[in-house]
Coordinates of C-alpha atoms in Angstrom, one line a residue:
Chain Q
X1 CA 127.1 -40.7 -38.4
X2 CA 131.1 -40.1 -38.7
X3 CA 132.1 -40.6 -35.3
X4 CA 133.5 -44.3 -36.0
X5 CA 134.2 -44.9 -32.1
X6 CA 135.7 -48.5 -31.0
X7 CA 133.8 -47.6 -27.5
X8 CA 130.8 -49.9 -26.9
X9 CA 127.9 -48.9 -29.1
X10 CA 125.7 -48.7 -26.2
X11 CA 126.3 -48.8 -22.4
X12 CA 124.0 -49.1 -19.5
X13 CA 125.0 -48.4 -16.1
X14 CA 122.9 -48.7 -13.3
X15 CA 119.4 -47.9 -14.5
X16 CA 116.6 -48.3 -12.5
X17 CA 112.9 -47.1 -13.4
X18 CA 109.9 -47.7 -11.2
X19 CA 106.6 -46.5 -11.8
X20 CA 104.8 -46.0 -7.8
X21 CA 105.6 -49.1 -6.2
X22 CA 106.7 -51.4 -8.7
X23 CA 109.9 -51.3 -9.8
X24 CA 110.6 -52.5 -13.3
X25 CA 114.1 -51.7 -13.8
X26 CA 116.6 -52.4 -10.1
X27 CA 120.0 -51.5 -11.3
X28 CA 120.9 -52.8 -15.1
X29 CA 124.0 -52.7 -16.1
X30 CA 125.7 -53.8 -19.9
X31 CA 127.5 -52.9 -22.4
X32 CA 126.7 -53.4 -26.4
X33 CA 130.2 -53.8 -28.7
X34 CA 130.4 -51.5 -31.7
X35 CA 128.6 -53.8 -34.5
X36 CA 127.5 -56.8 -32.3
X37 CA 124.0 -58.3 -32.0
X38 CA 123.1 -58.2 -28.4
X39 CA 119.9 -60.2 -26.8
X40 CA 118.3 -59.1 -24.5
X41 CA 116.5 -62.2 -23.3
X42 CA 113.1 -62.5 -20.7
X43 CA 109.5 -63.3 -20.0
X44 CA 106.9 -60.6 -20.2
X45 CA 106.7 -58.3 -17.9
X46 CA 111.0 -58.7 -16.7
X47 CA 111.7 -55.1 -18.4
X48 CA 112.9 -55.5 -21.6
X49 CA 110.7 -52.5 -23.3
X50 CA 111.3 -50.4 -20.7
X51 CA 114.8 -50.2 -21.5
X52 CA 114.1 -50.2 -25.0
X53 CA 112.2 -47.3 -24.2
X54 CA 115.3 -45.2 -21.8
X55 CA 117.4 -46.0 -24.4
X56 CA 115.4 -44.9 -27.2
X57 CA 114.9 -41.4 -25.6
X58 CA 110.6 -42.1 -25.1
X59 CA 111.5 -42.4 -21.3
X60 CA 113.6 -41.3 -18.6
X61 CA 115.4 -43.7 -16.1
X62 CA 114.9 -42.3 -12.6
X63 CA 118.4 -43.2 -11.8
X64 CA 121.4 -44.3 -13.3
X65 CA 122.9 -43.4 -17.1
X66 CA 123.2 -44.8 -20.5
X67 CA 124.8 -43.8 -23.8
X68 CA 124.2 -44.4 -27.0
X69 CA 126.7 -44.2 -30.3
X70 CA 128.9 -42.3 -27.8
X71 CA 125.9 -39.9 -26.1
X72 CA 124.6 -39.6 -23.2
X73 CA 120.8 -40.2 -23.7
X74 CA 119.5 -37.5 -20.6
X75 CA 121.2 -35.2 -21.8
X76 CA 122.2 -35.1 -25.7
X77 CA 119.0 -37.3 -26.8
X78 CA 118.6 -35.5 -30.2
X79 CA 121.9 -36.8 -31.0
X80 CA 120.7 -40.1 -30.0
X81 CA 118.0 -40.1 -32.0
X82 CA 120.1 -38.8 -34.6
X83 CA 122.3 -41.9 -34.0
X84 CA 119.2 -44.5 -33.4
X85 CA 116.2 -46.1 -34.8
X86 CA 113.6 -47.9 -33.4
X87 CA 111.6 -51.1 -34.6
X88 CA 108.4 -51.3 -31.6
X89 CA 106.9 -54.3 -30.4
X90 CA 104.2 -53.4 -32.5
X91 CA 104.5 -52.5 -35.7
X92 CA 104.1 -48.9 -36.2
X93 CA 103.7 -48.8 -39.8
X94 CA 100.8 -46.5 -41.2
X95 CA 98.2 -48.5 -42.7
X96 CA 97.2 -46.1 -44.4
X97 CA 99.8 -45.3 -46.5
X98 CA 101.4 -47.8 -49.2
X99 CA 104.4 -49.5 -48.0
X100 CA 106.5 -47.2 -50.7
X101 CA 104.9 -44.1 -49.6
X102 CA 106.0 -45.0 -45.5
X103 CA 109.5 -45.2 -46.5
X104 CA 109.3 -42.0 -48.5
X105 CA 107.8 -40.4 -45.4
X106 CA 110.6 -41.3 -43.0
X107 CA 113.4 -40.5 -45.4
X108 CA 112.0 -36.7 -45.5
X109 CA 111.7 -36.5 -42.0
X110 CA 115.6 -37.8 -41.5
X111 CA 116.2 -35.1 -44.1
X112 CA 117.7 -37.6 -46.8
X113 CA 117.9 -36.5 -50.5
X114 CA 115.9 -38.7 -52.9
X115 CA 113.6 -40.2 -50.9
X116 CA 112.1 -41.6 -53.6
X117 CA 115.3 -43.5 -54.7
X118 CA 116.0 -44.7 -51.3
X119 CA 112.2 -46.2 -50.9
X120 CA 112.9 -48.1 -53.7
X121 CA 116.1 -49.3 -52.9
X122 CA 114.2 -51.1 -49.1
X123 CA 111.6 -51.9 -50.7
X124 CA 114.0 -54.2 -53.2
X125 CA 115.6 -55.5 -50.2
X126 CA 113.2 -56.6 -48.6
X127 CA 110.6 -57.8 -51.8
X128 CA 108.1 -55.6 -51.2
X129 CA 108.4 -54.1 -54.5
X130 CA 105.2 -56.0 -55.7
X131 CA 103.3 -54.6 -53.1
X132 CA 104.6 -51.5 -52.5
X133 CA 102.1 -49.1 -54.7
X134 CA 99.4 -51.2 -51.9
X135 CA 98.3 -49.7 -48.2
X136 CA 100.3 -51.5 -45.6
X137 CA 97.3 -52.2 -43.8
X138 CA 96.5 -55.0 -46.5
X139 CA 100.1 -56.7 -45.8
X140 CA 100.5 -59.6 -43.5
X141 CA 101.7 -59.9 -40.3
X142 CA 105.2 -60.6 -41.9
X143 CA 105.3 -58.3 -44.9
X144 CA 104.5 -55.4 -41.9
X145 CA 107.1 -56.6 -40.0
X146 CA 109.5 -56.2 -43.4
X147 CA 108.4 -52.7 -43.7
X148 CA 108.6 -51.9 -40.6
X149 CA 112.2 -53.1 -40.5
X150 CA 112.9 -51.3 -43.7
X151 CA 111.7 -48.1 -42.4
X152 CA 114.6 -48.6 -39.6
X153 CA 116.7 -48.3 -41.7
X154 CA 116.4 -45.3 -43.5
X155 CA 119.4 -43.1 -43.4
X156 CA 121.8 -46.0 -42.0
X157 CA 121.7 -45.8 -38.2
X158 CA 124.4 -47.1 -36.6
X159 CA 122.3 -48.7 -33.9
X160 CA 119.2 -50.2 -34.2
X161 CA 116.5 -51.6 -31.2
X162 CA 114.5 -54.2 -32.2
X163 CA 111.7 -54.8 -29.6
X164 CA 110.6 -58.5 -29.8
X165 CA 110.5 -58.5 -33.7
X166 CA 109.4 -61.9 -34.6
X167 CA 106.8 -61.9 -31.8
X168 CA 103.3 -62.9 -33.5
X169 CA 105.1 -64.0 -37.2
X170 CA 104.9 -67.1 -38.6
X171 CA 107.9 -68.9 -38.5
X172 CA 108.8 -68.3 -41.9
X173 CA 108.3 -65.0 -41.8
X174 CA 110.4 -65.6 -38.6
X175 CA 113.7 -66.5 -40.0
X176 CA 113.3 -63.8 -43.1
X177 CA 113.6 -61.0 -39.7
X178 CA 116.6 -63.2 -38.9
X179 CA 118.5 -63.3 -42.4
X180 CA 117.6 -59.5 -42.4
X181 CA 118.8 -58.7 -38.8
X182 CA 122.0 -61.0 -39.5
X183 CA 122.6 -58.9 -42.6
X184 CA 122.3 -55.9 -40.8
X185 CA 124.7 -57.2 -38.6
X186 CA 127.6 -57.7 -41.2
X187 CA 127.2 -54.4 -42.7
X188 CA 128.5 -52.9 -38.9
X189 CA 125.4 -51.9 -37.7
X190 CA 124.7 -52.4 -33.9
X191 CA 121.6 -54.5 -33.1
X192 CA 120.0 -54.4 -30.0
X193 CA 117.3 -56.8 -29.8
X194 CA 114.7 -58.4 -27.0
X195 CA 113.1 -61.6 -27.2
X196 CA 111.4 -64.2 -25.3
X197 CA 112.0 -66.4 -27.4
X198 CA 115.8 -68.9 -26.6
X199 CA 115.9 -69.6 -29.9
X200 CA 115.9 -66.3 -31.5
X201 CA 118.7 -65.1 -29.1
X202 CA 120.7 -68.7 -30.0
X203 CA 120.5 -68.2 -33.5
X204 CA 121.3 -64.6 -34.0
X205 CA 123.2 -63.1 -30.6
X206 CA 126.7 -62.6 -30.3
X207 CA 126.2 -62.0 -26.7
X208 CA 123.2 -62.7 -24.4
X209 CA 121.7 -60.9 -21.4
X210 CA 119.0 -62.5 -19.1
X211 CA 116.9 -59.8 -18.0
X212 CA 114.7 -60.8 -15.0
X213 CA 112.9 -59.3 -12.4
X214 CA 114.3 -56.0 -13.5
X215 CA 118.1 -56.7 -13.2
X216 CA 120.3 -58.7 -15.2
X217 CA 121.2 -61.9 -13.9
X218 CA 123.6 -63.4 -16.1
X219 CA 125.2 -61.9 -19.0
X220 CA 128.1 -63.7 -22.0
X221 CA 128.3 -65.0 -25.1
X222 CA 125.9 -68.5 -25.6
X223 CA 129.2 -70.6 -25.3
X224 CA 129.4 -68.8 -21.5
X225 CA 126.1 -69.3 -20.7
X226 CA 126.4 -73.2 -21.3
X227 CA 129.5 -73.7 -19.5
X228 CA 126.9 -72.2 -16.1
X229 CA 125.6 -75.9 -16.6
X230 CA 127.1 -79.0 -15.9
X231 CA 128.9 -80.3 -19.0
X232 CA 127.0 -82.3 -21.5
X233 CA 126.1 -85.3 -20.6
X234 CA 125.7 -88.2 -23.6
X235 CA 122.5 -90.0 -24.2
X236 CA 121.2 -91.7 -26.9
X237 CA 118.0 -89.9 -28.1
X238 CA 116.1 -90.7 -31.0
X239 CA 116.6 -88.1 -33.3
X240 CA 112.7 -86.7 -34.1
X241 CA 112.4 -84.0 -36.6
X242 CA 110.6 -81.0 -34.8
X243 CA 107.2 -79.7 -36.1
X244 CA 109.2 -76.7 -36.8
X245 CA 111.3 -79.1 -39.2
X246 CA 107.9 -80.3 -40.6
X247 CA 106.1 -77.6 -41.5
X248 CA 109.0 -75.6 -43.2
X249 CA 109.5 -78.8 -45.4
X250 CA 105.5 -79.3 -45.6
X251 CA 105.4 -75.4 -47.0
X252 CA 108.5 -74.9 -49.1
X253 CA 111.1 -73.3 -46.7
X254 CA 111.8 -69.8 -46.4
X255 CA 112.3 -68.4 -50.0
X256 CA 109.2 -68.2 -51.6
X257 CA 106.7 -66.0 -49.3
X258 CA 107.0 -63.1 -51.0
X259 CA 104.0 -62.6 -52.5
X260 CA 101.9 -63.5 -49.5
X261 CA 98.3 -63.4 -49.7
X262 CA 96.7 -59.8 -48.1
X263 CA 95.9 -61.2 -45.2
X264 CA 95.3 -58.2 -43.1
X265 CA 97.8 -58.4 -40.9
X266 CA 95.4 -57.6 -37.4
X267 CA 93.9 -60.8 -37.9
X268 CA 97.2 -62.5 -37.4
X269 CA 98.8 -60.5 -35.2
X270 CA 96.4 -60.1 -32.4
Chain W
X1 CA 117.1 -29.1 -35.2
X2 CA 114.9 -26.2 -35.0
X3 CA 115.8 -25.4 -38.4
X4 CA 113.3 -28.1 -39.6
X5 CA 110.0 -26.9 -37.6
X6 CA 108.9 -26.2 -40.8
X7 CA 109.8 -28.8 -43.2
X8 CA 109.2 -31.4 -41.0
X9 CA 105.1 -29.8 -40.0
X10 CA 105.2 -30.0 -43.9
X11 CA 106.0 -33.6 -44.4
X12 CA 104.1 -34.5 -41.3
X13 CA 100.9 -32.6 -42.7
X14 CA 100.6 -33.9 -46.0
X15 CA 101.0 -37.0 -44.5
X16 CA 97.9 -36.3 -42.5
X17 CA 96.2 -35.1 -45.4
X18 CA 96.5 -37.8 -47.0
X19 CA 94.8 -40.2 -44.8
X20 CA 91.7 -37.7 -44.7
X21 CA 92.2 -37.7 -49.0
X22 CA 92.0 -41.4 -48.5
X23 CA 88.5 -41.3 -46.4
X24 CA 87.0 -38.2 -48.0
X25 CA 84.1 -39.5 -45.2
X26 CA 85.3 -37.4 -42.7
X27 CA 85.2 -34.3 -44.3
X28 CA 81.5 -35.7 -45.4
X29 CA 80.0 -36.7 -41.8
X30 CA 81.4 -33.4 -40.4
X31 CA 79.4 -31.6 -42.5
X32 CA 76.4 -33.9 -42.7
X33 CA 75.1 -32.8 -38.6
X34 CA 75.0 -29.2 -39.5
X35 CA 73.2 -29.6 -42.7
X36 CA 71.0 -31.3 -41.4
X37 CA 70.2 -28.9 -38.2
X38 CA 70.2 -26.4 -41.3
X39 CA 67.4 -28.3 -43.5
X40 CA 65.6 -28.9 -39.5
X41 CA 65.8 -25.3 -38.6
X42 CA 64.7 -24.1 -42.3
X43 CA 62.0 -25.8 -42.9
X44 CA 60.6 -27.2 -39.7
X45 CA 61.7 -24.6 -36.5
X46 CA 62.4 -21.6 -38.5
X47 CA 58.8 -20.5 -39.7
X48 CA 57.6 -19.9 -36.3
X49 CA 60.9 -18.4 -34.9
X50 CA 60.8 -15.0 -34.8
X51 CA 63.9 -13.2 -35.3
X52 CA 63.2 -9.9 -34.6
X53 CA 65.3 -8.9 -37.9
X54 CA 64.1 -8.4 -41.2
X55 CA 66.3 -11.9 -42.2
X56 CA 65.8 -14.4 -43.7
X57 CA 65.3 -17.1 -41.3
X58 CA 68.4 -19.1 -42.9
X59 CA 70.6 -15.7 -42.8
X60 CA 70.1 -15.4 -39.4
X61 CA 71.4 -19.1 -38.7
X62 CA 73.7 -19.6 -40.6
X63 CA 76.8 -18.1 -38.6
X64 CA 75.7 -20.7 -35.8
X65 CA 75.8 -23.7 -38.2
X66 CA 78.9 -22.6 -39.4
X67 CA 80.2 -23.1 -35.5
X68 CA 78.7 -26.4 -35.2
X69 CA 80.1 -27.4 -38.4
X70 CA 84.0 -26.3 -36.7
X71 CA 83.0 -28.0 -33.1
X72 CA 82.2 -31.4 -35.3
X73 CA 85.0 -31.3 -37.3
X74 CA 87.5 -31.2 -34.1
X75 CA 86.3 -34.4 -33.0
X76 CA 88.6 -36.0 -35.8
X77 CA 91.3 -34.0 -34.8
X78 CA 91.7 -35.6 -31.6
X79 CA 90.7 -38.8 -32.9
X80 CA 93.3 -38.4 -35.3
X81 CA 96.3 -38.4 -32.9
X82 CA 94.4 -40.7 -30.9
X83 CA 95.1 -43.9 -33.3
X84 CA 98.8 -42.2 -34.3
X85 CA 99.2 -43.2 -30.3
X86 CA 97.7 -46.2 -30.1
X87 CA 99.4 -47.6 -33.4
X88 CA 103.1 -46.7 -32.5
X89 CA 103.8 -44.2 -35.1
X90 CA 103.9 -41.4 -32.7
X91 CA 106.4 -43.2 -30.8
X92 CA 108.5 -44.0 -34.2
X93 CA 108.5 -39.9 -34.5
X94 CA 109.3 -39.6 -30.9
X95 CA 112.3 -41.8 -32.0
X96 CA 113.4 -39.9 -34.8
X97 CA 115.6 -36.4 -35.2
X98 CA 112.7 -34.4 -36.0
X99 CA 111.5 -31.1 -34.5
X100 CA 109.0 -32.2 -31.7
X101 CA 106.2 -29.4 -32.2
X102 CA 105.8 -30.3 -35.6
X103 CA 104.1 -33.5 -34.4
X104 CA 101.0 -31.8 -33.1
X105 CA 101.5 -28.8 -35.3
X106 CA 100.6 -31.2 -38.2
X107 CA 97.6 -32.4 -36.6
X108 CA 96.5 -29.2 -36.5
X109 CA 96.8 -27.8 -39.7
X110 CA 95.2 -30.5 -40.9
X111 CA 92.2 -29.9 -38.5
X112 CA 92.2 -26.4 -40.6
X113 CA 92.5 -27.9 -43.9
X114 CA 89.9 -30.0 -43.1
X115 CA 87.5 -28.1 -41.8
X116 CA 87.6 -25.2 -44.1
X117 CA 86.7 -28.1 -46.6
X118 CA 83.9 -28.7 -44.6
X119 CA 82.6 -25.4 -44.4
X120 CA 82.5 -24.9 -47.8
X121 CA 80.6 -27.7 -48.5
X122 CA 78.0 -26.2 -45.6
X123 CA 77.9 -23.1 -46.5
X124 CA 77.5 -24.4 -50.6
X125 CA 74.2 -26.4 -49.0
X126 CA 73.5 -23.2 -47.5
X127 CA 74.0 -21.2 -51.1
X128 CA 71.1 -23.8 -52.6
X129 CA 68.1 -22.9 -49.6
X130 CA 68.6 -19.7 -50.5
X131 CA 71.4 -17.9 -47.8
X132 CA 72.4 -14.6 -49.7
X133 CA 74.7 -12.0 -48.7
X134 CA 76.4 -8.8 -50.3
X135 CA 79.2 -9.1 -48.3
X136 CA 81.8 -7.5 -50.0
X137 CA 85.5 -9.2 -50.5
X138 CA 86.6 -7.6 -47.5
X139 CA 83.9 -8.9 -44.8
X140 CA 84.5 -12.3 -46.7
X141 CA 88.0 -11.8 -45.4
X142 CA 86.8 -10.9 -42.1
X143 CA 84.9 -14.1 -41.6
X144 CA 87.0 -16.4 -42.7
X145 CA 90.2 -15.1 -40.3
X146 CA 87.2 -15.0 -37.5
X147 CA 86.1 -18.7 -38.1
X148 CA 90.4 -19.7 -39.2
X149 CA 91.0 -18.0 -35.6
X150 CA 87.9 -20.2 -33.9
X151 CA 89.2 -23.6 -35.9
X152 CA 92.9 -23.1 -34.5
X153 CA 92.0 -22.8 -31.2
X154 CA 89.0 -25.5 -31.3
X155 CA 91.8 -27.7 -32.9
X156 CA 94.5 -26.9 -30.3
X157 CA 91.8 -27.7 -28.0
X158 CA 90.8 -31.2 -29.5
X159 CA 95.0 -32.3 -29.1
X160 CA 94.6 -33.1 -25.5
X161 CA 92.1 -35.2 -25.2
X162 CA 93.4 -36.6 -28.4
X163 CA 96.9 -37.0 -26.4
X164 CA 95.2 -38.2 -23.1
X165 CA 92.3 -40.2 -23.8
X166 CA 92.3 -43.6 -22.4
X167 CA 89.6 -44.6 -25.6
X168 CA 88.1 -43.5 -28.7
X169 CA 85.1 -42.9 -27.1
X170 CA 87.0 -40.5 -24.8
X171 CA 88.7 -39.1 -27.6
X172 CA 86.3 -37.6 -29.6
X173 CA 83.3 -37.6 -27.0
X174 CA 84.7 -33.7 -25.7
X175 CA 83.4 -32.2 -28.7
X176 CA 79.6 -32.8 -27.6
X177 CA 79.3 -30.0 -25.5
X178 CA 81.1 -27.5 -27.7
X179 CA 78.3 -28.4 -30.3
X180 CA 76.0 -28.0 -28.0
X181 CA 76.9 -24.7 -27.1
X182 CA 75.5 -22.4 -30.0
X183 CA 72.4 -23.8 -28.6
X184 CA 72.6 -21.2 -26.0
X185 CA 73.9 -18.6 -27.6
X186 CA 72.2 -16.0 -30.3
X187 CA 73.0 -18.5 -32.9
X188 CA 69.3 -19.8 -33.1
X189 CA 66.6 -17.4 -31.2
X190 CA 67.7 -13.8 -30.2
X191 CA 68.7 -14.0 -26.5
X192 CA 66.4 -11.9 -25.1
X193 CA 63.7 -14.7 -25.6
X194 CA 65.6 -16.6 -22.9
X195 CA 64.9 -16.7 -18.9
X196 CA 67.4 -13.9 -17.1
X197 CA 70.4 -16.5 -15.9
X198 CA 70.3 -18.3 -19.6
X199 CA 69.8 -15.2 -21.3
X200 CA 72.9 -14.0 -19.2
X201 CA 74.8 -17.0 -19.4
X202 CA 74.1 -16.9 -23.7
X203 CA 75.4 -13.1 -24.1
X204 CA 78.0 -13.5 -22.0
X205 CA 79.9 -16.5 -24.0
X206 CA 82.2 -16.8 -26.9
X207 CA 79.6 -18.6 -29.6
X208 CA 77.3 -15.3 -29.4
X209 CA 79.4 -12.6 -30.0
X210 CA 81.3 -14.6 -33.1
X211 CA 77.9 -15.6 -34.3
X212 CA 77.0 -11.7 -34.1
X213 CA 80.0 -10.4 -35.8
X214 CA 79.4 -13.2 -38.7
X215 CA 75.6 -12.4 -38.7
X216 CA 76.7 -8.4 -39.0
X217 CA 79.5 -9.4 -41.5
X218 CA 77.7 -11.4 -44.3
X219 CA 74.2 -8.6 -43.8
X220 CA 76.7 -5.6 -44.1
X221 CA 75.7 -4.2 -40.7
X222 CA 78.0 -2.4 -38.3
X223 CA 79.5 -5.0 -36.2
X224 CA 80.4 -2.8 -33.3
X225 CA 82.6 -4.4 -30.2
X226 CA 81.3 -7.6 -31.2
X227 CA 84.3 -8.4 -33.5
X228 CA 86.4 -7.0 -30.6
X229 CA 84.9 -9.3 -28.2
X230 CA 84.9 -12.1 -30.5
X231 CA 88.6 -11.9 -31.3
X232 CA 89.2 -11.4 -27.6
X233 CA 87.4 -14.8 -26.7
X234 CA 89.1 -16.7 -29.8
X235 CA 93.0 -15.4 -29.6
X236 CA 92.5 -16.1 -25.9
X237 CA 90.9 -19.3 -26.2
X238 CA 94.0 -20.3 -28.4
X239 CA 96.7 -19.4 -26.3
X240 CA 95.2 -21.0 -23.3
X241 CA 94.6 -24.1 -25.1
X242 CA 98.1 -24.6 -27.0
X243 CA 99.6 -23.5 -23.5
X244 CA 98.2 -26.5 -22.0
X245 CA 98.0 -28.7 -25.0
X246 CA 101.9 -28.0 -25.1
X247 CA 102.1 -28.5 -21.4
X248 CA 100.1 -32.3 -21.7
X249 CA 102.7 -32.8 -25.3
X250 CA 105.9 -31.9 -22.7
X251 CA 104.9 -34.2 -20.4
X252 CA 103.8 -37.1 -22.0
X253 CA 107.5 -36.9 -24.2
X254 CA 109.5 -36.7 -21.5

């Protein structure tokens, strides 16, 4: 976690991946800046996990290569992993566990001393402290999704994948990923993230790839990608506040879902 | 890397241990089938079986319960790292610098831990109807490596289903015929009560020379090659079966 290299966090070159006859991945090609949030934008089914997956190490690319925090991820992936950590589409918390004893679990397996202290510290972070003597399995869908984050970021990685992380939350819960993930962002860590959703990749990308049909068809910063269009045209709209607008105002905004009720968080989710 | 095999089978076994701490159940329903064959075979079967020996009737079964209570308990095991697949977490660890053996090797020490629990409680049920033995400290010791030995390999056979199953169902449904097994075997009637090719096929596999050399261990009798054989059968079964477990594991990571 000392090599402090100005060379793209992460770069793809060429990947393909089929599985029989249909082929996911045709030839993708990007590169991730050192500390940058990249978006990796597209409908179900266009590829996105599946390069989650080749660059997380849980799957080889039958062609092409890609490197991670400087390593090549066919051939060096233990120093990938070393270099990486992964937030899944679906949470992989273990509901069994309390939310404290999770973190404690992944900061002995990445070898950290006092992983007591540093389950404490996340769990702060991300105000779970209340409910972090509780099994995660009695969180909510959002209060999983903190955890979950929190255990990415164990031991610092310099580059995190987040697979669709605000899929199935509630849009508060929604925006507390995005403060975190914009946070995460400042403090230098690179944030590789898919969504389907245009909003998440406008609020929080730096840079923006459209992944579709397995290759990606237009890649730049969100500024880039409006320029493809015709310039803005002017027309008088009457300004209605979205329900979006009028159910965070309805609920109380952002800051005060901390003590969510236990929901348990399949009900929500699925 | 390597240097944290065993640490990281530690951590990843007391976290496993934990769960089954957590639902004590398992431990419970394992053991609940056998006793209850035991209680059946006691005090219903057992007074018209004749045994031959000069046993007691739950003496003689015992050993054969005690392999039912193992092929029952397995059935977690691969249910076990059946949900850690389905839920993610095994692909969190597959994500993380740890040693990769110590994924499955936590699964199956906690199959052990869990089924030695198991068999104490079944063989403290069996204590209460009246199972008594002189074994000495050193047949003790014989029994338990015999029936550690069986539990590793039944265990190392339970991980792949538990890595391949398409459902739970699938998961755990494997173990059936393995408790079916001591059924045709010495465990229950002495084998030469059996028809020539079931009499043949019941001396001739694993559960009936282990249930002899436990039978011969716990009356302080000469166990003979029995122990040979059943050491044979179990060491071989375990290689075989963490071969291809480790084959499926190789596979499916890479």
């Amino acid at each position: 976690m000392t090599t402090q290299t100005r060379e793209p966090a992460i770069s793809v070159r060429a990947v393909t991946k089929s599985y029989q006859d249909l082929h996911v991945l045709r030839g993708v090609d990007f590169d991730v800046a050192a500390g940058s949030i990249f978006a990796l934008l597209g409908s179900n089914g266009a590829g996105k996990t599946t390069l989650v997956r080749i660059l997380s190490t849980l799957l080889k690319a039958d062609s092409g290569s890609a490197s991670v925090h400087g390593f090549d991820v066919s051939s060096v992936p233990a120093d990938v992993r070393r270099s990486i950590s992964l937030t899944g589409q679906f949470a992989a918390v273990d509901g069994v566990l309390t939310g404290r004893e999770n973190l404690v679990l992944i900061a002995k397996l990445r070898h950290q001393r006092n992983p007591g202290a540093i389950a404490d510290d996340l769990l702060a972070r991300f105000s779970l402290t209340e409910a972090g003597n509780r099994r995660a399995a009695t969180y909510s869908g959002g209060m999983r999704r903190r955890l979950d984050i929190a255990m990415s970021l164990v031991g610092k990685p310099p580059v995190v994948f987040l697979d669709e992380p605000t899929t199935g939350l509630d849009p508060q819960a929604r925006i507390e990923v995005w403060q975190t993930v914009k946070q995460l962002a400042k403090d230098g860590t690179t944030i590789l993230l898919t969504t389907q959703y245009l909003d998440e990749a406008e609020q929080l990308a730096d840079r923006i790839a459209i992944l579709h049909k397995g290759t990606i068809i237009q890649h730049g910063t969100l500024a880039e990608l409006r320029q493809l269009l015709p310039s803005a045209k002017v027309e008088y709209v009457e300004k209605q506040p979205t329900l979006e607008d009028v159910f965070l105002a309805l609920v109380g905004g952002s800051s005060d879902t901390t003590d969510e009720a236990a929901i348990p968080a399949g009900e929500e989710s699925r | 890397m390597t240097a944290h095999v065993l640490s990281d089978t530690g951590t990843l076994t007391g976290r496993s241990l934990r769960h089954i701490l957590r639902s004590p159940d398992t431990i419970i329903t394992t053991a609940i089938t056998p006793i209850a064959l035991l209680l059946l075979f006691v005090y219903v079967l057992g007074g018209a079986i004749n045994t031959g020996t000069g046993e007691s009737y739950i003496n003689y079964m015992l050993p054969g319960i005690l392999l039912i209570t193992i092929a029952s308990g397995i059935a977690y095991t691969a249910y076990r790292l059946f949900l850690d697949m389905q839920g993610g977490i095994f692909e969190r660890f597959q994500s993380m610098p740890i040693s990769r053996p110590s994924v499955l090797w936590a699964h199956v020490l906690t199959s052990l831990i869990a089924n030695l629990a198991s068999l104490v409680i079944v063989i403290g049920v069996a204590l209460i109807m009246g199972f008594r033995t002189g074994a000495s400290v050193v047949d003790w010791l014989a029994a338990a490596g015999i029936l550690v030995l069986f539990t590793l390999a039944l265990s190392w056979v339970a991980v792949m289903p538990g890595l391949t199953a398409k459902t739970i169902d699938g998961a755990s449904g494997f173990s059936y015929p393995l408790i079916f097994l001591p059924f045709i075997s010495s465990a229950f009637v002495p084998t030469d009560s059996m028809p020539g090719p079931v009499a043949w096929f019941a001396e001739n596999q694993p559960v009936t020379s282990i249930v002899n050399t436990l039978r011969g261990l716990f009356a302080q009798q000469p166990v003979g090659n029995d122990i040979w054989i059943a050491l044979a059968w179990c060491v071989g079964l375990l290689v075989v079966a963490y071969v291809a477990a480790t084959a499926i594991y190789r596979k499916k990571i890479s």
